[in-house]
Amino acid sequence: MYRNYFWRGKAIACICLIAQIICFVGQKTFSQPISDSTGTHVRLNQIGFYPDGQKIAVVLQSSGGTFHLQTLSGKDVFSSELKKSNMPAFGGIYTQIADFSSFAQPGKYKLFVNGAGYSYPFEIKRNALQSVAAGSLKAFYFIRASAPIEKKYAGKWNRAEGHPDNHVFIHPSAASEKRPAGTVISSPGGWYDAGDYNKYIVNSGITTGTLLSLYEDFPDYMKTVKLNIPESGNGVPDVLNEILWNLRWMQTMQDPNDGGVYHKLTNAAFDKMEMPDHAIEPRYVVQKGTAATLDFAAVMAQAGRIFSKYKKQLPGLADSCIVEAQKAWEWAVKNPAVVYNQDEINRKFEPKVTTGAYGDRNFTDEFIWAACELFVTTRNNAFLNTIKILPDTTMPIPSWSQVKLLGYYTLVKNSSAQGGNAPKELPEIKRRLLALSDDLIAGADDNAYQTVITKSKSNFNWGSNSVAANQGIALIQAYRLSGKKKYLNYALADLDYILGRNGTGYSYLTGFGSKTPRHPHHRPSVADGIAEPVPGLLAGGPNPGMQDKIKVPSLNPDEAYVDDDRAYAVNEIAINWNAPFAYLANAIEALQQQLK
Ligand code: 9MR
Ligand code: 9MR
């Protein structure tokens, strides 16, 4: 009897083990999840979708099958078949696409896939991205220099004022006859550039220009966006109020004696990871440069155009912006090739300056941007006649060092106002903008995430998330020009990418989504003792370069990311990354009715 039971027990155990092995092998062969230690294998925009818009999730497993859309209590409301991607991801593995675009019923849902499990929860509703869009703009309030960040606007992220910047030295590299080295100027306000506490004109240029364009392109929608900032309710839309915080700082960076603009306002070296009110090292403005001066001219010309509609609330502002823009332009025409070469400056002057360089060497694109903004604002053709509008055939997605397209966007979107004055190159610029957009979207459906950014590994450099956002802006410009919805859909796809449909499963905007960066390279977020980082900030994103020497878990371009506050090459935040995200999210929100 006893013996019998013993052997029967052994046999059962044996059968169980064999069954387990079969199951295990079966899983390996048929539904092997792609390795990822945390998070879900069902990757989607973690915030939500519009009822009539496209809804796509990417499932990281090799087997197909059925996916299920469920309510949060687990009731199936829609199911369909997964479709294998046409091309593998950078890591060589094919994904499965779940397309539930046809399901339009508002509500809160999750996706379930046998083998891969559940997605994070998300919503289907009108205005689905309204909060994330506004949150990315509110972030600029949190990073204001020279002001206390108050509890009634900032909640638990309130903090003391940092960097009054009313006692700033002219660095020897910037010395002039009227302002010798050591002269003290006042240059308060502005946004901190990034994880560091310095203020750089070149990077402020594209940032402020992008935010001004958001207002210029969608004024009706942007007037409805309320940010709860100190100026709210003053009769000026909040997005413009926030922009003014930086614009007024930029104005102080122009040398009134000659119109040239200092490259940056900075410490000699980066601060420790401390709160801004503890960071009290001396501040300097450094050498004037052609890039800074032209970026300044472009922004002031655009601001002059936009704020001319607010002359009652902001008397004199628009006019002074235009005058300053013209003075800056004149300086640049006289000084067309002044590079900011930090290494060379450090060989000549003390103190040596080792903060961000933003050392562009080619100013063709800055001349184009400034000339286009000045032309559109003043209607004076002389600006465009000074330069070649089409010096070559390239159409580079904008970045801090490449601003040509910002000028083209401005010409194209203001073309009806130009009448007979329009430059003869305008039709060609329009053609190139559409050709660029066709190029961006060509084959995007074939890749493993069905997004534009994941088409090419060359998109994954320092600040790759801003590449996705700036691609989205180019596509929105093409949509506005052509009315073709396909461009808008792919702009949304890149936004979905940033919000979770990607190789790491992160929604890269702090505080928005289920899996978001907790440890950005952002001094206040590191030093404030609050568990959650300051919200609404966009992490730089995947970049296999490891310039910070912090190991990333994978060198596949779209997976080369780690949520580590030392990892500034992937996890810093920056104004020129937040701004295109804010443009893209708010533009999509403004245009949601047109998505399908
Ligand atoms: O905090 C700095 C960040 O803003 C820059 O992008 C980065 C690269 O220039 O440098 C960071 O500062 C680091 C410095 O370069 C080296 N010492 C440690 C600093 C903080 O990580
Ligand atoms: O965004 C900049 C990136 O394109 C450069 O490769 C990198 C190194 O020079 O610098 C980045 O800008 C940093 C700036 O120099 C200092 N403030 C933080 C910026 C974001 O990391």
PDB file of N, CA and C in Angstrom, residues 50 53 127 217-218 221 472-473 475-477 479-480 485 487-489 491-492 583-596:
ATOM      1  N   TYR A  50      -8.072  59.843 -28.020  1.00  0.00           N
ATOM      2  CA  TYR A  50      -9.307  60.528 -28.388  1.00  0.00           C
ATOM      3  C   TYR A  50     -10.300  59.509 -28.953  1.00  0.00           C
ATOM      4  N   GLY A  53      -9.761  59.169 -32.532  1.00  0.00           N
ATOM      5  CA  GLY A  53      -8.365  59.153 -32.964  1.00  0.00           C
ATOM      6  C   GLY A  53      -7.806  57.743 -33.082  1.00  0.00           C
ATOM      7  N   ASN A 127     -10.526  65.622 -25.217  1.00  0.00           N
ATOM      8  CA  ASN A 127      -9.529  66.386 -24.446  1.00  0.00           C
ATOM      9  C   ASN A 127      -8.594  65.467 -23.643  1.00  0.00           C
ATOM     10  N   ASP A 217       0.195  79.891 -33.660  1.00  0.00           N
ATOM     11  CA  ASP A 217      -0.496  78.914 -34.511  1.00  0.00           C
ATOM     12  C   ASP A 217      -1.874  78.525 -33.972  1.00  0.00           C
ATOM     13  N   PHE A 218      -2.045  78.572 -32.660  1.00  0.00           N
ATOM     14  CA  PHE A 218      -3.313  78.130 -32.059  1.00  0.00           C
ATOM     15  C   PHE A 218      -3.820  79.137 -31.028  1.00  0.00           C
ATOM     16  N   TYR A 221      -7.197  78.277 -29.040  1.00  0.00           N
ATOM     17  CA  TYR A 221      -7.049  77.223 -28.038  1.00  0.00           C
ATOM     18  C   TYR A 221      -6.155  77.695 -26.885  1.00  0.00           C
ATOM     19  N   GLY A 472       7.242  65.946 -34.776  1.00  0.00           N
ATOM     20  CA  GLY A 472       5.799  66.164 -34.665  1.00  0.00           C
ATOM     21  C   GLY A 472       5.419  67.574 -35.091  1.00  0.00           C
ATOM     22  N   ILE A 473       6.229  68.557 -34.701  1.00  0.00           N
ATOM     23  CA  ILE A 473       5.923  69.949 -35.090  1.00  0.00           C
ATOM     24  C   ILE A 473       6.021  70.106 -36.606  1.00  0.00           C
ATOM     25  N   LEU A 475       5.451  67.925 -38.820  1.00  0.00           N
ATOM     26  CA  LEU A 475       4.270  67.286 -39.408  1.00  0.00           C
ATOM     27  C   LEU A 475       3.022  68.139 -39.200  1.00  0.00           C
ATOM     28  N   ILE A 476       2.960  68.824 -38.074  1.00  0.00           N
ATOM     29  CA  ILE A 476       1.805  69.708 -37.848  1.00  0.00           C
ATOM     30  C   ILE A 476       1.858  70.905 -38.798  1.00  0.00           C
ATOM     31  N   GLN A 477       3.056  71.411 -39.062  1.00  0.00           N
ATOM     32  CA  GLN A 477       3.168  72.493 -40.046  1.00  0.00           C
ATOM     33  C   GLN A 477       2.700  71.989 -41.419  1.00  0.00           C
ATOM     34  N   TYR A 479       0.593  69.580 -41.972  1.00  0.00           N
ATOM     35  CA  TYR A 479      -0.870  69.421 -41.906  1.00  0.00           C
ATOM     36  C   TYR A 479      -1.556  70.766 -42.104  1.00  0.00           C
ATOM     37  N   ARG A 480      -1.044  71.800 -41.447  1.00  0.00           N
ATOM     38  CA  ARG A 480      -1.668  73.123 -41.554  1.00  0.00           C
ATOM     39  C   ARG A 480      -1.569  73.656 -42.987  1.00  0.00           C
ATOM     40  N   LYS A 485      -4.672  64.758 -43.245  1.00  0.00           N
ATOM     41  CA  LYS A 485      -4.717  64.232 -41.878  1.00  0.00           C
ATOM     42  C   LYS A 485      -3.607  63.240 -41.573  1.00  0.00           C
ATOM     43  N   TYR A 487      -0.570  63.513 -41.866  1.00  0.00           N
ATOM     44  CA  TYR A 487       0.544  64.154 -41.154  1.00  0.00           C
ATOM     45  C   TYR A 487       0.226  64.293 -39.669  1.00  0.00           C
ATOM     46  N   LEU A 488      -1.014  64.630 -39.394  1.00  0.00           N
ATOM     47  CA  LEU A 488      -1.437  64.806 -38.006  1.00  0.00           C
ATOM     48  C   LEU A 488      -1.369  63.484 -37.251  1.00  0.00           C
ATOM     49  N   ASN A 489      -1.784  62.416 -37.896  1.00  0.00           N
ATOM     50  CA  ASN A 489      -1.757  61.102 -37.244  1.00  0.00           C
ATOM     51  C   ASN A 489      -0.346  60.685 -36.859  1.00  0.00           C
ATOM     52  N   ALA A 491       2.113  62.787 -36.301  1.00  0.00           N
ATOM     53  CA  ALA A 491       2.529  63.678 -35.211  1.00  0.00           C
ATOM     54  C   ALA A 491       2.047  63.078 -33.895  1.00  0.00           C
ATOM     55  N   LEU A 492       0.809  62.598 -33.884  1.00  0.00           N
ATOM     56  CA  LEU A 492       0.273  61.958 -32.677  1.00  0.00           C
ATOM     57  C   LEU A 492       1.064  60.691 -32.343  1.00  0.00           C
ATOM     58  N   TYR A 583       4.523  72.263 -27.430  1.00  0.00           N
ATOM     59  CA  TYR A 583       3.912  72.629 -28.713  1.00  0.00           C
ATOM     60  C   TYR A 583       3.096  71.449 -29.241  1.00  0.00           C
ATOM     61  N   LEU A 584       3.746  70.282 -29.306  1.00  0.00           N
ATOM     62  CA  LEU A 584       3.107  69.116 -29.917  1.00  0.00           C
ATOM     63  C   LEU A 584       1.842  68.716 -29.157  1.00  0.00           C
ATOM     64  N   ALA A 585       1.932  68.616 -27.850  1.00  0.00           N
ATOM     65  CA  ALA A 585       0.785  68.147 -27.065  1.00  0.00           C
ATOM     66  C   ALA A 585      -0.364  69.149 -27.143  1.00  0.00           C
ATOM     67  N   ASN A 586      -0.051  70.431 -27.025  1.00  0.00           N
ATOM     68  CA  ASN A 586      -1.121  71.437 -27.080  1.00  0.00           C
ATOM     69  C   ASN A 586      -1.708  71.549 -28.484  1.00  0.00           C
ATOM     70  N   ALA A 587      -0.866  71.420 -29.508  1.00  0.00           N
ATOM     71  CA  ALA A 587      -1.366  71.495 -30.885  1.00  0.00           C
ATOM     72  C   ALA A 587      -2.298  70.315 -31.167  1.00  0.00           C
ATOM     73  N   ILE A 588      -1.889  69.130 -30.746  1.00  0.00           N
ATOM     74  CA  ILE A 588      -2.730  67.943 -30.954  1.00  0.00           C
ATOM     75  C   ILE A 588      -4.069  68.127 -30.228  1.00  0.00           C
ATOM     76  N   GLU A 589      -3.987  68.661 -29.020  1.00  0.00           N
ATOM     77  CA  GLU A 589      -5.204  68.892 -28.243  1.00  0.00           C
ATOM     78  C   GLU A 589      -6.106  69.903 -28.973  1.00  0.00           C
ATOM     79  N   ALA A 590      -5.487  70.940 -29.525  1.00  0.00           N
ATOM     80  CA  ALA A 590      -6.270  71.942 -30.260  1.00  0.00           C
ATOM     81  C   ALA A 590      -6.894  71.337 -31.522  1.00  0.00           C
ATOM     82  N   LEU A 591      -6.216  70.357 -32.113  1.00  0.00           N
ATOM     83  CA  LEU A 591      -6.647  69.801 -33.409  1.00  0.00           C
ATOM     84  C   LEU A 591      -7.360  68.464 -33.280  1.00  0.00           C
ATOM     85  N   GLN A 592      -7.677  68.041 -32.064  1.00  0.00           N
ATOM     86  CA  GLN A 592      -8.146  66.660 -31.848  1.00  0.00           C
ATOM     87  C   GLN A 592      -9.353  66.281 -32.710  1.00  0.00           C
ATOM     88  N   GLN A 593     -10.247  67.252 -32.958  1.00  0.00           N
ATOM     89  CA  GLN A 593     -11.445  66.936 -33.740  1.00  0.00           C
ATOM     90  C   GLN A 593     -11.080  66.436 -35.135  1.00  0.00           C
ATOM     91  N   GLN A 594      -9.903  66.858 -35.586  1.00  0.00           N
ATOM     92  CA  GLN A 594      -9.528  66.510 -36.958  1.00  0.00           C
ATOM     93  C   GLN A 594      -8.785  65.177 -37.069  1.00  0.00           C
ATOM     94  N   LEU A 595      -8.558  64.524 -35.948  1.00  0.00           N
ATOM     95  CA  LEU A 595      -7.812  63.259 -35.991  1.00  0.00           C
ATOM     96  C   LEU A 595      -8.717  62.106 -36.383  1.00  0.00           C
ATOM     97  N   LYS A 596      -8.240  61.254 -37.212  1.00  0.00           N
ATOM     98  CA  LYS A 596      -8.945  60.011 -37.508  1.00  0.00           C
ATOM     99  C   LYS A 596      -8.022  59.062 -38.252  1.00  0.00           C
TER     100      LYS A 596
END
